[in-house]
Amino acid sequence: MTDVNARERTESVAKPLAFIDLAAQQERIRPQVEQAVLRVLDHGKYIMGPEITQLEEDLARFCGAKHSIACGSGTDALLMLLMAKGIGPGDAVICPSFTFTATAEMVALLGASPVFIDIEEESFNLDPAQLPAAVEAAKAAGLTPKGIIAVDLFGLPADYDAIEAFAEENGLWVLDDAAQGFGGTYKGRKVGTFGYGTATSFFPAKPLGGYGDSGAIFTDDEALVETLHSIRNHGASTKSFDNPIVGLNGRMDSMQAGILIEKLKIFPDEIEARDRIAATYNAGFEGLSDVVTPVVPDGLQSVWAQYTLKIKSGLRDSLVAALKDMNVPTAIHYLKGIHLRTTYADYPRTGGALPVTDRLCGEVVSLPMHPYLSDEDQARIIDAVRSAMASL
């Protein structure tokens, strides 16, 4: 019996862990998802079917926005909101460099200029104290500052009190890039209710993810809704057979909407699970001098799209290698700020350098985070990190 128990423990340690366990979630709701897909197969309206309207209503109700517009991806959501504002050559849009490429990519795609701003040490989000310098950098480059894209990185809402106040004082708009943040809360307000519009992604790995690409926009602006509906469908008029504006194919597939309707029903429960798992991680890493755990300010709730540590003293890469040997997966978001990547290196940035972004790119590492992470597996991850750090 002793040999069997020892073998089981060895096999447990050797078992590869999922970074995000979509299979466990699917097991929970597989019958409902299958029925949702079958309903689409039965009615045959594969694009923009009745599921789209229901999903839009459910999403808006969930976050408290007046309107939700389903679209093909989170990237489409960003692009459509920028197109609706008429952003183009000569315009500047302030955005953090420590984020996924799409944030700046959609600005550049329209011929405008992203202006890169540094981030806060604790939150990983745009540093509002750097906004005046970002405006000056835009003007020095001969650009007209038009707006700010705030990113809710790793699931934590940005500092909207400070960002919105600065934007109002300086005649700028705010766009919330909530590709990682939908489901989060900022001082009693749900993500989806900030700025003139919010863009989110339902990429499978997101906290609320489909089984393919899809996304959504949230806004309270009635006039903007009509424009976005037109942009989503090749700029077609919603009232006549005409194309009054240039648009794109930003439509969502009905099957994705049907799947998301079912996933949204369990989303509040999953957010609670993510919060509990993050708290367990934080407690498990107490006392590790070279490990800094994430902080959620009072009044905010993260949706924990990622659980991200900062590893000091140049030990991050050694830790990643050690965890790999123990079959504990990790991810690094991001190895390099957007401002240092080939296509974006010549765009303006605050002060000519982004020191916090540059440093954190060498320190951050994300651990497995999903609502179905078992106590046993999480204990194994914590033990592996502690063991690895003790040996470095």
PDB file of N, CA and C in Angstrom, residues 1 47 52 55 93 96 98 122 128-129 142 150 178 183 188 200 205 211 217 272 311 313 330 344 347 350 361 381:
ATOM      1  N   MET A   1       0.830  -1.214   0.000  1.00  0.00           N
ATOM      2  CA  MET A   1       0.000   0.000   0.000  1.00  0.00           C
ATOM      3  C   MET A   1       0.865   1.264   0.000  1.00  0.00           C
ATOM      4  N   ILE A  47     -25.365  33.660 -38.855  1.00  0.00           N
ATOM      5  CA  ILE A  47     -24.740  34.945 -38.552  1.00  0.00           C
ATOM      6  C   ILE A  47     -25.831  35.937 -38.184  1.00  0.00           C
ATOM      7  N   ILE A  52     -28.096  36.702 -31.081  1.00  0.00           N
ATOM      8  CA  ILE A  52     -27.338  37.954 -30.955  1.00  0.00           C
ATOM      9  C   ILE A  52     -28.107  38.953 -30.096  1.00  0.00           C
ATOM     10  N   LEU A  55     -28.129  37.835 -26.459  1.00  0.00           N
ATOM     11  CA  LEU A  55     -26.844  38.032 -25.811  1.00  0.00           C
ATOM     12  C   LEU A  55     -26.607  39.506 -25.513  1.00  0.00           C
ATOM     13  N   VAL A  93      -3.830  59.218 -29.973  1.00  0.00           N
ATOM     14  CA  VAL A  93      -4.605  58.514 -28.956  1.00  0.00           C
ATOM     15  C   VAL A  93      -3.618  57.954 -27.936  1.00  0.00           C
ATOM     16  N   PRO A  96      -1.482  52.767 -23.018  1.00  0.00           N
ATOM     17  CA  PRO A  96      -0.314  52.139 -22.384  1.00  0.00           C
ATOM     18  C   PRO A  96       0.411  51.232 -23.352  1.00  0.00           C
ATOM     19  N   PHE A  98       2.219  48.638 -22.059  1.00  0.00           N
ATOM     20  CA  PHE A  98       2.202  47.340 -21.383  1.00  0.00           C
ATOM     21  C   PHE A  98       0.799  46.742 -21.529  1.00  0.00           C
ATOM     22  N   GLU A 122       1.975  49.034  -9.159  1.00  0.00           N
ATOM     23  CA  GLU A 122       1.140  48.028  -8.508  1.00  0.00           C
ATOM     24  C   GLU A 122       0.046  47.484  -9.405  1.00  0.00           C
ATOM     25  N   PRO A 128      -2.150  57.641 -14.428  1.00  0.00           N
ATOM     26  CA  PRO A 128      -2.777  58.941 -14.713  1.00  0.00           C
ATOM     27  C   PRO A 128      -1.836  60.120 -14.516  1.00  0.00           C
ATOM     28  N   ALA A 129      -0.842  59.972 -13.640  1.00  0.00           N
ATOM     29  CA  ALA A 129       0.094  61.074 -13.404  1.00  0.00           C
ATOM     30  C   ALA A 129       0.926  61.392 -14.640  1.00  0.00           C
ATOM     31  N   GLY A 142       3.494  67.188 -33.379  1.00  0.00           N
ATOM     32  CA  GLY A 142       2.616  67.810 -34.369  1.00  0.00           C
ATOM     33  C   GLY A 142       1.264  67.134 -34.494  1.00  0.00           C
ATOM     34  N   ALA A 150      -7.916  53.458 -21.996  1.00  0.00           N
ATOM     35  CA  ALA A 150      -7.536  52.873 -20.709  1.00  0.00           C
ATOM     36  C   ALA A 150      -7.727  51.367 -20.801  1.00  0.00           C
ATOM     37  N   ALA A 178     -11.498  46.768 -22.312  1.00  0.00           N
ATOM     38  CA  ALA A 178     -11.780  45.781 -21.268  1.00  0.00           C
ATOM     39  C   ALA A 178     -11.690  44.364 -21.817  1.00  0.00           C
ATOM     40  N   GLY A 183     -16.385  42.078 -16.325  1.00  0.00           N
ATOM     41  CA  GLY A 183     -16.742  41.371 -15.104  1.00  0.00           C
ATOM     42  C   GLY A 183     -16.168  42.029 -13.869  1.00  0.00           C
ATOM     43  N   GLY A 188     -18.124  50.411  -7.239  1.00  0.00           N
ATOM     44  CA  GLY A 188     -19.559  50.232  -7.394  1.00  0.00           C
ATOM     45  C   GLY A 188     -20.054  50.238  -8.824  1.00  0.00           C
ATOM     46  N   THR A 200     -14.760  44.795 -25.362  1.00  0.00           N
ATOM     47  CA  THR A 200     -14.296  43.582 -24.692  1.00  0.00           C
ATOM     48  C   THR A 200     -14.155  42.441 -25.686  1.00  0.00           C
ATOM     49  N   ALA A 205      -9.718  32.240 -24.088  1.00  0.00           N
ATOM     50  CA  ALA A 205      -8.947  32.299 -22.849  1.00  0.00           C
ATOM     51  C   ALA A 205      -9.372  33.426 -21.918  1.00  0.00           C
ATOM     52  N   TYR A 211     -16.108  29.870 -27.848  1.00  0.00           N
ATOM     53  CA  TYR A 211     -15.340  28.787 -28.457  1.00  0.00           C
ATOM     54  C   TYR A 211     -14.868  29.212 -29.838  1.00  0.00           C
ATOM     55  N   ILE A 217     -19.243  45.554 -27.643  1.00  0.00           N
ATOM     56  CA  ILE A 217     -19.088  46.970 -27.303  1.00  0.00           C
ATOM     57  C   ILE A 217     -20.222  47.345 -26.358  1.00  0.00           C
ATOM     58  N   GLU A 272     -16.366  34.752  -8.526  1.00  0.00           N
ATOM     59  CA  GLU A 272     -16.130  34.472  -7.109  1.00  0.00           C
ATOM     60  C   GLU A 272     -15.028  33.439  -6.927  1.00  0.00           C
ATOM     61  N   ILE A 311       8.751  39.058 -10.053  1.00  0.00           N
ATOM     62  CA  ILE A 311       9.887  38.340  -9.493  1.00  0.00           C
ATOM     63  C   ILE A 311      11.110  39.248  -9.566  1.00  0.00           C
ATOM     64  N   SER A 313      15.118  40.694  -8.496  1.00  0.00           N
ATOM     65  CA  SER A 313      16.513  40.229  -8.478  1.00  0.00           C
ATOM     66  C   SER A 313      16.908  39.422  -9.706  1.00  0.00           C
ATOM     67  N   THR A 330       3.587  28.360 -17.050  1.00  0.00           N
ATOM     68  CA  THR A 330       3.598  29.795 -16.785  1.00  0.00           C
ATOM     69  C   THR A 330       3.394  30.538 -18.099  1.00  0.00           C
ATOM     70  N   TYR A 344       6.122  49.869 -34.031  1.00  0.00           N
ATOM     71  CA  TYR A 344       5.640  50.951 -33.178  1.00  0.00           C
ATOM     72  C   TYR A 344       6.756  51.769 -32.537  1.00  0.00           C
ATOM     73  N   TYR A 347       6.715  55.781 -32.764  1.00  0.00           N
ATOM     74  CA  TYR A 347       5.598  56.587 -32.267  1.00  0.00           C
ATOM     75  C   TYR A 347       5.991  57.301 -30.970  1.00  0.00           C
ATOM     76  N   THR A 350       5.814  59.072 -23.586  1.00  0.00           N
ATOM     77  CA  THR A 350       6.030  60.068 -22.532  1.00  0.00           C
ATOM     78  C   THR A 350       7.491  60.069 -22.102  1.00  0.00           C
ATOM     79  N   CYS A 361       8.584  44.230 -17.690  1.00  0.00           N
ATOM     80  CA  CYS A 361       8.647  43.201 -18.731  1.00  0.00           C
ATOM     81  C   CYS A 361       9.696  42.132 -18.394  1.00  0.00           C
ATOM     82  N   ILE A 381       1.120  24.125  -7.064  1.00  0.00           N
ATOM     83  CA  ILE A 381       1.733  25.278  -7.726  1.00  0.00           C
ATOM     84  C   ILE A 381       2.443  26.153  -6.707  1.00  0.00           C
TER      85      ILE A 381
END
